[in-house]
PDB file of C-alpha atoms in Angstrom:
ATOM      1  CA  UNK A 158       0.000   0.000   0.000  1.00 32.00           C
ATOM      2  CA  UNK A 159       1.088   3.498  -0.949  1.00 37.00           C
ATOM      3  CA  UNK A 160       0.826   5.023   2.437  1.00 36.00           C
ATOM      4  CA  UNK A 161       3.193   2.262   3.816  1.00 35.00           C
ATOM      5  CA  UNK A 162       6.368   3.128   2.150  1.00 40.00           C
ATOM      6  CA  UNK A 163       9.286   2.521   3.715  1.00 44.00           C
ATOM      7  CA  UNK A 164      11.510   5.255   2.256  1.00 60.00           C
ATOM      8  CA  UNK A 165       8.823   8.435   3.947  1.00 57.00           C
ATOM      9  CA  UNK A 166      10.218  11.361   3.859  1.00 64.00           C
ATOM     10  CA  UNK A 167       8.285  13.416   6.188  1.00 63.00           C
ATOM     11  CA  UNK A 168      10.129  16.813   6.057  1.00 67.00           C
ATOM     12  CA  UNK A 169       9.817  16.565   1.760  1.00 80.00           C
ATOM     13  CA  UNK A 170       7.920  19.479   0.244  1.00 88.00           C
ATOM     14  CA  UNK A 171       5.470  18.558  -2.956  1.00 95.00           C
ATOM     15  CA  UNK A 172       6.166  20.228  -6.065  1.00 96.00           C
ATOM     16  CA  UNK A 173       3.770  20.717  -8.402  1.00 97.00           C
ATOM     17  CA  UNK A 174       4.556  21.400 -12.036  1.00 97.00           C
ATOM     18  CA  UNK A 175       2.057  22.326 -15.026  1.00 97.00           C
ATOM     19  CA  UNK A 176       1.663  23.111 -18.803  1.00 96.00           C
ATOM     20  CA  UNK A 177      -0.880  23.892 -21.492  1.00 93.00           C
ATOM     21  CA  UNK A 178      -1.243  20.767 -24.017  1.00 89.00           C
ATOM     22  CA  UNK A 179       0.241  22.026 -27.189  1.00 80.00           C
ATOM     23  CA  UNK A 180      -1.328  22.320 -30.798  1.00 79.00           C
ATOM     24  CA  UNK A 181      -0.255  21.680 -34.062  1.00 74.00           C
ATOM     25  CA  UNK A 182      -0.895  18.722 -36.846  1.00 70.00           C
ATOM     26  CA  UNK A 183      -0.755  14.946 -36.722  1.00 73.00           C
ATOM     27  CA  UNK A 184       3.261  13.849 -35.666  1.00 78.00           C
ATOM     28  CA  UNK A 185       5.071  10.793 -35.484  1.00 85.00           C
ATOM     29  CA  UNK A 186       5.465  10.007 -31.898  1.00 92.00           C
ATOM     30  CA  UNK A 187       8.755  11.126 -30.532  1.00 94.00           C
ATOM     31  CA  UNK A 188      11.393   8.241 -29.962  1.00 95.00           C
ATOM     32  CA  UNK A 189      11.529   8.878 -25.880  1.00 96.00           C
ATOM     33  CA  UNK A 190       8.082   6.786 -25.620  1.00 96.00           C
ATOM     34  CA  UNK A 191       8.247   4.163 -23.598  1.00 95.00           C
ATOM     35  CA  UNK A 192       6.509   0.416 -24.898  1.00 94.00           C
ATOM     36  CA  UNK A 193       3.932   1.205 -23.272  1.00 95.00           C
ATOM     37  CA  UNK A 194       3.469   4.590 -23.400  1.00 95.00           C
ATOM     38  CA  UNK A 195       3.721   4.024 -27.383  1.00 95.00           C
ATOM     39  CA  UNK A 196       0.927   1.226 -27.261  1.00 95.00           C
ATOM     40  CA  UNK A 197      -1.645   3.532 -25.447  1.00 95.00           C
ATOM     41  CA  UNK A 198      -0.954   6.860 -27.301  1.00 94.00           C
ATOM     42  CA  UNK A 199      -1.835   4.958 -30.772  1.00 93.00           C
ATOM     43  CA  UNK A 200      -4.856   4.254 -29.340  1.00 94.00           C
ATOM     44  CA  UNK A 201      -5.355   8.009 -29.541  1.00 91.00           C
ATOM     45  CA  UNK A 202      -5.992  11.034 -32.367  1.00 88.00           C
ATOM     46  CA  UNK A 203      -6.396  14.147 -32.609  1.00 88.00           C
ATOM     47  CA  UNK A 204      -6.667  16.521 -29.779  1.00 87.00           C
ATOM     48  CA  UNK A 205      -6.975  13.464 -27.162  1.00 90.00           C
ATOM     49  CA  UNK A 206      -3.120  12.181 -28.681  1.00 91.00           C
ATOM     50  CA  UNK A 207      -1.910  15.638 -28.145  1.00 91.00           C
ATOM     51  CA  UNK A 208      -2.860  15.725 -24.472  1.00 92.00           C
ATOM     52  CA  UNK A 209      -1.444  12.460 -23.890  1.00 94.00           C
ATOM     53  CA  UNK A 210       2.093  13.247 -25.369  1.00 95.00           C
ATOM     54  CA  UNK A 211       1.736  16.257 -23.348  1.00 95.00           C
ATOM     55  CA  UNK A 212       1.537  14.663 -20.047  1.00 96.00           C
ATOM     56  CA  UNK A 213       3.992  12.281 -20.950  1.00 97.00           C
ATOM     57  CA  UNK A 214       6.336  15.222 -21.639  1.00 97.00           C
ATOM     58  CA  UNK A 215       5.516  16.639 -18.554  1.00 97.00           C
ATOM     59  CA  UNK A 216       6.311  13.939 -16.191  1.00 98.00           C
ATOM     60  CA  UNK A 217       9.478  13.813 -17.997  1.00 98.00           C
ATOM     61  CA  UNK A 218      10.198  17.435 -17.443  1.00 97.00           C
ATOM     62  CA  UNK A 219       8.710  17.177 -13.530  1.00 98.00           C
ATOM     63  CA  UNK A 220      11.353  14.330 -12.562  1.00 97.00           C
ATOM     64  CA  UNK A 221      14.079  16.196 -14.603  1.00 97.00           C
ATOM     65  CA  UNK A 222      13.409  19.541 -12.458  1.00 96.00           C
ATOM     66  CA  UNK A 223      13.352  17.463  -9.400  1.00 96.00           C
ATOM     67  CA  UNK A 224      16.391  15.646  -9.646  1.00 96.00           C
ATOM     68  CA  UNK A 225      17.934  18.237 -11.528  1.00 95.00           C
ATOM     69  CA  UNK A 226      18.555  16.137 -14.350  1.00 96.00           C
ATOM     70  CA  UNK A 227      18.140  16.330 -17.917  1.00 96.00           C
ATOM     71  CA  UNK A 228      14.578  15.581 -18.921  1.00 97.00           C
ATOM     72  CA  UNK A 229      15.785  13.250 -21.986  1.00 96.00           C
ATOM     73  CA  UNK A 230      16.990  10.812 -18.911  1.00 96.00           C
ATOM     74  CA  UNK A 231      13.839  10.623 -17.034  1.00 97.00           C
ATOM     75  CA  UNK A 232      11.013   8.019 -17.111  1.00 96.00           C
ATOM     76  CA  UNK A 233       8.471   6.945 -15.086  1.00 97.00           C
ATOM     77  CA  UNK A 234       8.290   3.399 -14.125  1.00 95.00           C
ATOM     78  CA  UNK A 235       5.745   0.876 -16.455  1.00 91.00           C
ATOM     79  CA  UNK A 236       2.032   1.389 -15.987  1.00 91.00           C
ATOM     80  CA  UNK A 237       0.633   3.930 -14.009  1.00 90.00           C
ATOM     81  CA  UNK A 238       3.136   6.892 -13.474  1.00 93.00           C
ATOM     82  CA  UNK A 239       2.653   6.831 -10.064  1.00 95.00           C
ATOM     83  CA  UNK A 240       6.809   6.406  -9.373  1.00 96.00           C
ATOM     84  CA  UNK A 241      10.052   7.998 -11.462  1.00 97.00           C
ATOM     85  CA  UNK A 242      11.900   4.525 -13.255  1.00 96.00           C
ATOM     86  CA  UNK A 243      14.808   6.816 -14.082  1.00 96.00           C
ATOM     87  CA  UNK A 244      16.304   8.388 -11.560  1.00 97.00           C
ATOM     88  CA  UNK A 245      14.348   6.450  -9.057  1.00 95.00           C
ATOM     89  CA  UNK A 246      13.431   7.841  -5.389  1.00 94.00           C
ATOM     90  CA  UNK A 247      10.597  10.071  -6.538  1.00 96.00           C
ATOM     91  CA  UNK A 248       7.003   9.518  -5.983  1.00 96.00           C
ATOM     92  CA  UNK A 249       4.446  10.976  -8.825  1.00 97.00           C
ATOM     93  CA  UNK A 250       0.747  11.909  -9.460  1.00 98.00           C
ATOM     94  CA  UNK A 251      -0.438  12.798 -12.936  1.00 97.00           C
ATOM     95  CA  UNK A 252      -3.942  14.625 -13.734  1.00 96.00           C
ATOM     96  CA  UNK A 253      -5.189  16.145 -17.203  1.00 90.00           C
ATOM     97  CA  UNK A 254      -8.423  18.598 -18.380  1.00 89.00           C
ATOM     98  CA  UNK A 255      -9.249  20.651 -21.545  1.00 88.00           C
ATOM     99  CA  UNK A 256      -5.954  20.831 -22.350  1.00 89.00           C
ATOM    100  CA  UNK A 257      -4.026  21.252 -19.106  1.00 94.00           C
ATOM    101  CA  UNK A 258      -1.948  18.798 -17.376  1.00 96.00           C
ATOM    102  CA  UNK A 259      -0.352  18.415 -13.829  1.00 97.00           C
ATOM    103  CA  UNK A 260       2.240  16.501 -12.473  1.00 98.00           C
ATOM    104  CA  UNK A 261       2.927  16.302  -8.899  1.00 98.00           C
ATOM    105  CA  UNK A 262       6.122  15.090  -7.110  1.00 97.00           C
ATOM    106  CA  UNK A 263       7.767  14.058  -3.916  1.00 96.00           C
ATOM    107  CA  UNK A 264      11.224  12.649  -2.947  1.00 94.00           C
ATOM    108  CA  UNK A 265      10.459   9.665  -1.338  1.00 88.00           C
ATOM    109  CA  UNK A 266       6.499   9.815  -0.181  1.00 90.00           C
ATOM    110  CA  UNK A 267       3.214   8.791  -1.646  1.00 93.00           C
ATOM    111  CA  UNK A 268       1.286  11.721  -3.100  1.00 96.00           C
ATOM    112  CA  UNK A 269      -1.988  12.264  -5.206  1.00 97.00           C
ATOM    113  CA  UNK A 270      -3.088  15.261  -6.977  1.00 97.00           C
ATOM    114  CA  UNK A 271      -6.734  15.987  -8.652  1.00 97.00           C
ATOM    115  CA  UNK A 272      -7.151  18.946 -11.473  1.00 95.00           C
ATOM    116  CA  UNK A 273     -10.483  19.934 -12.513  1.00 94.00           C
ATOM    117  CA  UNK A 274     -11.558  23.162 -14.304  1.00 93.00           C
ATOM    118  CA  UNK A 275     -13.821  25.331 -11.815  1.00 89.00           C
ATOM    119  CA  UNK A 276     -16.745  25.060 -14.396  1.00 81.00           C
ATOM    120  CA  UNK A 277     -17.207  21.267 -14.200  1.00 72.00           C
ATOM    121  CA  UNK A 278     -20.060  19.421 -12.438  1.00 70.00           C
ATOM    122  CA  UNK A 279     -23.024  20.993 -13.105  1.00 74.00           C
ATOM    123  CA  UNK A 280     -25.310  18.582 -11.745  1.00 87.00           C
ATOM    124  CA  UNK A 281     -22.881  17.909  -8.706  1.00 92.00           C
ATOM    125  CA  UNK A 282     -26.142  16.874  -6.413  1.00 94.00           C
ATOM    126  CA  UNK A 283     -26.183  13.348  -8.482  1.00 94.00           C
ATOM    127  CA  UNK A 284     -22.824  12.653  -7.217  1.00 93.00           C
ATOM    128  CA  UNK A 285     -23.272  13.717  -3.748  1.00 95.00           C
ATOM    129  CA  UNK A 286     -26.359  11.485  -3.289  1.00 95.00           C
ATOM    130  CA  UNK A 287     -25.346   8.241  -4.708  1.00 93.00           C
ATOM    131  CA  UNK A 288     -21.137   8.226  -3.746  1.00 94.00           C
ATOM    132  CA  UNK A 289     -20.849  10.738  -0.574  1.00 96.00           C
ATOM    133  CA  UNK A 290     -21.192   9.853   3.152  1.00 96.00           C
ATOM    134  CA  UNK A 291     -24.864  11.146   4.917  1.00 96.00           C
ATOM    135  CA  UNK A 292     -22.591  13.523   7.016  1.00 97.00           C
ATOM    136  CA  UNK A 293     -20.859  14.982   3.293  1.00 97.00           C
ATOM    137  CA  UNK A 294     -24.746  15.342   2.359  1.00 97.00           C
ATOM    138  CA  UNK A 295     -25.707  16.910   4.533  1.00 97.00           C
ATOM    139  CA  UNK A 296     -23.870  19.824   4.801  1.00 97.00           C
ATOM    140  CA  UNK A 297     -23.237  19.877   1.240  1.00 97.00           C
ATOM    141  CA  UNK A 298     -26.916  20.215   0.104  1.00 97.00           C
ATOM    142  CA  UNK A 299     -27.363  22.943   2.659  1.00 97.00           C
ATOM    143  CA  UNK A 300     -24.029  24.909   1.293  1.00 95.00           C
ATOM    144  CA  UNK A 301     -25.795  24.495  -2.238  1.00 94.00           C
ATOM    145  CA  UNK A 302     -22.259  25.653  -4.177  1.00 93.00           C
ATOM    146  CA  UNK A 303     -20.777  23.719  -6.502  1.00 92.00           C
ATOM    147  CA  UNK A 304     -17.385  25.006  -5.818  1.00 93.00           C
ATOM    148  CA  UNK A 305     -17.660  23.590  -2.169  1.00 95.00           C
ATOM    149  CA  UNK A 306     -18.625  20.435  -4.254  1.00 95.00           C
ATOM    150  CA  UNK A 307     -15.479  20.820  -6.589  1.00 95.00           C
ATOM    151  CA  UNK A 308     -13.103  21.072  -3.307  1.00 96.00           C
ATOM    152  CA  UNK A 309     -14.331  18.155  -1.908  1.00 97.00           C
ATOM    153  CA  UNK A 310     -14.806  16.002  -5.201  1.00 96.00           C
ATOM    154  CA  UNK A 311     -11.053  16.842  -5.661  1.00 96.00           C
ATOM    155  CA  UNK A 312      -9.596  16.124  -2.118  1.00 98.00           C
ATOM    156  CA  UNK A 313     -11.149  12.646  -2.562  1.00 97.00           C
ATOM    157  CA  UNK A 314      -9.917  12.212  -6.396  1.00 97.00           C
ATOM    158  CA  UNK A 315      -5.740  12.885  -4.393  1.00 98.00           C
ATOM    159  CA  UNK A 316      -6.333  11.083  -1.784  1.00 98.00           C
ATOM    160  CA  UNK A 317      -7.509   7.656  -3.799  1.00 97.00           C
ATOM    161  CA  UNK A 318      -4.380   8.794  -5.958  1.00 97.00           C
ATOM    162  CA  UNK A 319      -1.810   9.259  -2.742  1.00 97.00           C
ATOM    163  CA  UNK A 320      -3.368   5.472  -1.202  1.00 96.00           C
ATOM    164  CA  UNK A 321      -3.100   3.758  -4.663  1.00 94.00           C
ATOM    165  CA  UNK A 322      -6.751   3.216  -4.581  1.00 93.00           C
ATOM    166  CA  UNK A 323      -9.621   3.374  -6.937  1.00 89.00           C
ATOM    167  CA  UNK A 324     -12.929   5.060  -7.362  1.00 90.00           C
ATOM    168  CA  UNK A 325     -15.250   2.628  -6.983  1.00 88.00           C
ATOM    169  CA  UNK A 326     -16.066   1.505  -3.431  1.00 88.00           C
ATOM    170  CA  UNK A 327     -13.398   4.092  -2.021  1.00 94.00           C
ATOM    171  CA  UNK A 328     -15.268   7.343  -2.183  1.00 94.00           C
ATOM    172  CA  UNK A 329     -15.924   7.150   1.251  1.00 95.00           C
ATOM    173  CA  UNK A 330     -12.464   5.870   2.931  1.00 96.00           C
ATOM    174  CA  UNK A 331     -12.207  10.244   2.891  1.00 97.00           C
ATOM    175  CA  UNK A 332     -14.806  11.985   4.608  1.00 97.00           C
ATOM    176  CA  UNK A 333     -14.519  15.510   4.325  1.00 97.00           C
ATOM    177  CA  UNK A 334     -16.999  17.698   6.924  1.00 97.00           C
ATOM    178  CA  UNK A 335     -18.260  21.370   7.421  1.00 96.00           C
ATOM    179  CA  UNK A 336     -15.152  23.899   7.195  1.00 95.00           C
ATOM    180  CA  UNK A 337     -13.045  21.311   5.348  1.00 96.00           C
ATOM    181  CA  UNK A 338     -12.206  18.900   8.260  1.00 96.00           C
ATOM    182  CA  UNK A 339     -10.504  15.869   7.105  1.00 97.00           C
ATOM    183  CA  UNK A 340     -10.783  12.492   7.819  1.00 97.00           C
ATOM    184  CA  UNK A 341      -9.375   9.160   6.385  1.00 96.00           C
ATOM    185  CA  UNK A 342      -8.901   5.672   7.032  1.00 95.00           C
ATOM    186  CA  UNK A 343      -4.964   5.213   6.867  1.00 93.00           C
ATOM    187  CA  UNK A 344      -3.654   4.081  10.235  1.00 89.00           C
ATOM    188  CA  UNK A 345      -1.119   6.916   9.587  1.00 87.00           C
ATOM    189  CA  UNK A 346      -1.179  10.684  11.340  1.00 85.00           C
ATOM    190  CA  UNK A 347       0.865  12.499   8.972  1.00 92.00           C
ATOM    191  CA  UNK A 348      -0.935  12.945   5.755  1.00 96.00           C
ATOM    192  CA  UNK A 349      -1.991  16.450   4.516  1.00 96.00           C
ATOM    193  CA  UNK A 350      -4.106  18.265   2.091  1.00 97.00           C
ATOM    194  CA  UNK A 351      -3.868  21.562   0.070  1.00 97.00           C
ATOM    195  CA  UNK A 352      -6.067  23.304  -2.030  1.00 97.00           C
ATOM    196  CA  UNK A 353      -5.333  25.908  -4.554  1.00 96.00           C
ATOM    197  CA  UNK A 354      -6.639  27.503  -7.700  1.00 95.00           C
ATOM    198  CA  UNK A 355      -4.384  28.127 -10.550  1.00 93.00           C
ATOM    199  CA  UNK A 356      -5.485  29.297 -14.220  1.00 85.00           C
ATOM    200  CA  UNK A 357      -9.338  28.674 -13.928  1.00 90.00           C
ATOM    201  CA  UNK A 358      -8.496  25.733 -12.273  1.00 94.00           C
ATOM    202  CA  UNK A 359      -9.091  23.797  -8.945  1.00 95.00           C
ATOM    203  CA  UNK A 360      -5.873  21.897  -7.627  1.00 97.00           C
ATOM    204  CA  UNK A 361      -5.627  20.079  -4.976  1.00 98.00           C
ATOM    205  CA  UNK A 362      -2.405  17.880  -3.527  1.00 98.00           C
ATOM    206  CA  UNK A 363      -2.926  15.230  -0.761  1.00 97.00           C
ATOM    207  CA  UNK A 364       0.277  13.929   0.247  1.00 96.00           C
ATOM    208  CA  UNK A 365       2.394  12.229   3.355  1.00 93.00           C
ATOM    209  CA  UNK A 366       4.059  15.394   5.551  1.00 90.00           C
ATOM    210  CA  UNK A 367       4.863  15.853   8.834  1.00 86.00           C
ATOM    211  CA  UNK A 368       3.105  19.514   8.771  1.00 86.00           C
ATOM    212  CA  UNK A 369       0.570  21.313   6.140  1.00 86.00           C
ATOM    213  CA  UNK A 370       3.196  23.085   3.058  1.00 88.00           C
ATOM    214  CA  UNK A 371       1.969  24.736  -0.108  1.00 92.00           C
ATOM    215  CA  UNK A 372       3.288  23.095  -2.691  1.00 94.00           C
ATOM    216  CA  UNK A 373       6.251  25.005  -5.220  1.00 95.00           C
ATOM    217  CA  UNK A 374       4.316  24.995  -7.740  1.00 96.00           C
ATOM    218  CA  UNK A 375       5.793  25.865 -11.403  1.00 96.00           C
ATOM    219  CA  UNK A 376       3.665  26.748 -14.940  1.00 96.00           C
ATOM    220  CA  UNK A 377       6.115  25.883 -17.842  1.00 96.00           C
ATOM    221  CA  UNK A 378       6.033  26.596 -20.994  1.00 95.00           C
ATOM    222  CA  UNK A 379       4.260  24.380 -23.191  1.00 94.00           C
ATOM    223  CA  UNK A 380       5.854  21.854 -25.377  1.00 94.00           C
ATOM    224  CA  UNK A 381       7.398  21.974 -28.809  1.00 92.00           C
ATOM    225  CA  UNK A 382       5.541  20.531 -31.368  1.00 90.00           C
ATOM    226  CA  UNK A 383       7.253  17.760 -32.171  1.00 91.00           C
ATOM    227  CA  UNK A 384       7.403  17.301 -28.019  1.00 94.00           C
ATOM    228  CA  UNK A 385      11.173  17.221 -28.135  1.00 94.00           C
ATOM    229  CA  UNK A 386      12.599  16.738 -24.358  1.00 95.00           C
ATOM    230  CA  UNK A 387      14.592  19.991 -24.371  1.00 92.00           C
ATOM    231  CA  UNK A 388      14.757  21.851 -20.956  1.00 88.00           C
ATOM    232  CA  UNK A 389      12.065  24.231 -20.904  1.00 91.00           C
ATOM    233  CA  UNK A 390      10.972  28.117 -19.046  1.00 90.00           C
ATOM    234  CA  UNK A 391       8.671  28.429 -16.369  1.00 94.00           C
ATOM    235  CA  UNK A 392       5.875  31.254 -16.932  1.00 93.00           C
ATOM    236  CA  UNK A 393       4.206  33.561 -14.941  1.00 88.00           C
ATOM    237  CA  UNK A 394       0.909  32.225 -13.369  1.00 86.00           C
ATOM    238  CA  UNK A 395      -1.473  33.620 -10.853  1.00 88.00           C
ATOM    239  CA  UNK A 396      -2.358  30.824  -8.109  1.00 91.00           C
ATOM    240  CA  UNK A 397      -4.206  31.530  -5.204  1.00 94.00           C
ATOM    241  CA  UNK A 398      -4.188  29.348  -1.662  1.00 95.00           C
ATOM    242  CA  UNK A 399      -7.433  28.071  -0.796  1.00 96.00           C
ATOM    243  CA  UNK A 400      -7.027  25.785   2.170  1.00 95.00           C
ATOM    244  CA  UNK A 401      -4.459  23.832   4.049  1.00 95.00           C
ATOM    245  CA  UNK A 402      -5.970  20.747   6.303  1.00 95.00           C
ATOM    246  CA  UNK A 403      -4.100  17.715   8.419  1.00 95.00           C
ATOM    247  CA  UNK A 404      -6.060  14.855   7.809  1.00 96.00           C
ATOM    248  CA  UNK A 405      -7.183  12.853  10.850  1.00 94.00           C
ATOM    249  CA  UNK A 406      -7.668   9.402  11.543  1.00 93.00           C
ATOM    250  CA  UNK A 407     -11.348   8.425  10.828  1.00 85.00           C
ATOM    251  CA  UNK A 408     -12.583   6.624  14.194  1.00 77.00           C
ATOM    252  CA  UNK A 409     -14.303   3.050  13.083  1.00 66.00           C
TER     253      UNK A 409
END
C-alpha cells in the first residue's frame, strides 16, 4: 500500500509542475516513448493524442526539475506513473483537463493530486447522493455551491491517488466535513491536504508530511511541437491558496 512506504520522507515538500497541451498537426510520436506509453498513445488522435504526449512530456520534465537532471533521462516506471523509473526515489501523481496537465512530485512519499476546471459538475447533487457519506450530504446540500462540491470532489480524487486506490467503493475511505475537516482511514497521522486555484483551475495535492506546506508549484512553458525533451521556461501564473488541512484518523 502506498501510504506504507518505507523510504517516507516526512520533512519533503510537494512540487507541483504544469503546462498547457500544445497544438499543431498529426506527428510521429517522438522516440523517448516508452513500450507502453507508445501502445496507449496509438490508441489516440487528434486533440486526445496531443494531451497524452503532453503529459507524458511533462512527467518527464517534472522528474528532470526534481532531480535536476536532464529531462531526456527521465522516465516513469511501467504502468501507471505513479513512481520515477529513471532516476528512481521520486514519488508521482499525474492529472489532465481541456488541455491542461499536472504533475505532482515528492522525494520519497506517496502523493496524489486531482485537477479539474472550476466550471465542471453541473449537476454535482447526483454525485453527492449516490457516492458521498450522509454527514458529506448533509452539509453539502445545505451549502448548495458547486465550488464547495469541486473542493471536496477533488480532495477525494488525491487522496484515492496518494493510497493507490480506486474510485469505486473508495469514495468514502475520505470523509470531508463542514469547514473542510478531514478524515481518512490510513492508520497513519501524517498525511496532509492543500487546495489551490491556478489558471481557472481547482488543484488540490494530498500527500504524506509531517506539517501542512503549499506546494512550489511551477507553470512551464508548453511543449514543442514535435514534443522534443529539451529543458524548458517556467511562466508567470497567478495561483491563489485556498485551504491547508491535516487529515485525521477516521474513528471506526
Amino acid at each position: 500500500m502506498a501510504g506504507s512506504s518505507s523510504d517516507f520522507n516526512p520533512e519533503s515538500r510537494p512540487s507541483v509542475w504544469l503546462c498547457h497541451q500544445t497544438d499543431g498537426p498529426e506527428i510521429a510520436h517522438p522516440h523517448w516513448l516508452t513500450d507502453y506509453e507508445r501502445q496507449t498513445a496509438s490508441k489516440f488522435s487528434g486533440p486526445r493524442e496531443r494531451e497524452y504526449l503532453s503529459s507524458r512530456w511533462l512527467i518527464r520534465q517534472a522528474i528532470g526539475k526534481s532531480a535536476q537532471v536532464a529531462p531526456d533521462l527521465c522516465c516513469p516506471v511501467s504502468g501507471r506513473p505513479n513512481a520515477s523509473g529513471t532516476p528512481e526515489g521520486w514519488r508521482l501523481s499525474l492529472s489532465h483537463s481541456q488541455g491542461l496537465s499536472a504533475c505532482a512530485t515528492l522525494s520519497g512519499s506517496p502523493i496524489g493530486l486531482d485537477l479539474e476546471p472550476c466550471q465542471r459538475h453541473a449537476q454535482w447533487q447526483k454525485v453527492v447522493k449516490r457516492w458521498f457519506s450522509p454527514v458529506e450530504q448533509e452539509w453539502l446540500f445545505r451549502e448548495d455551491d458547486s465550488n464547495t462540491f469541486l473542493k471536496v470532489w477533488t480532495l477525494k480524487e488525491a487522496w484515492l491517488k496518494a493510497t493507490g486506490r480506486g474510485i469505486a467503493g473508495n469514495l468514502q475511505t475520505l470523509e470531508v466535513r463542514k469547514n473542510f475537516e478531514i478524515y481518512g482511514d490510513q492508520p497513519e497521522q501524517d498525511w496532509q491536504a492543500a487546495c489551490c486555484y491556478i489558471e481557472g483551475y481547482l488543484l488540490t495535492v494530498v500527500y504524506r508530511g509531517s506539517r501542512p506546506l503549499w506546494p512550489e508549484i511551477t507553470l512551464l512553458e508548453p511543449p514543442p511541437r514535435d514534443f522534443a525533451l529539451v529543458d524548458t521556461e517556467p511562466m508567470e501564473a497567478y495561483w491563489e491558496p485556498l485551504f491547508q488541512r491535516t487529515i485525521r484518523r477516521k474513528s471506526p
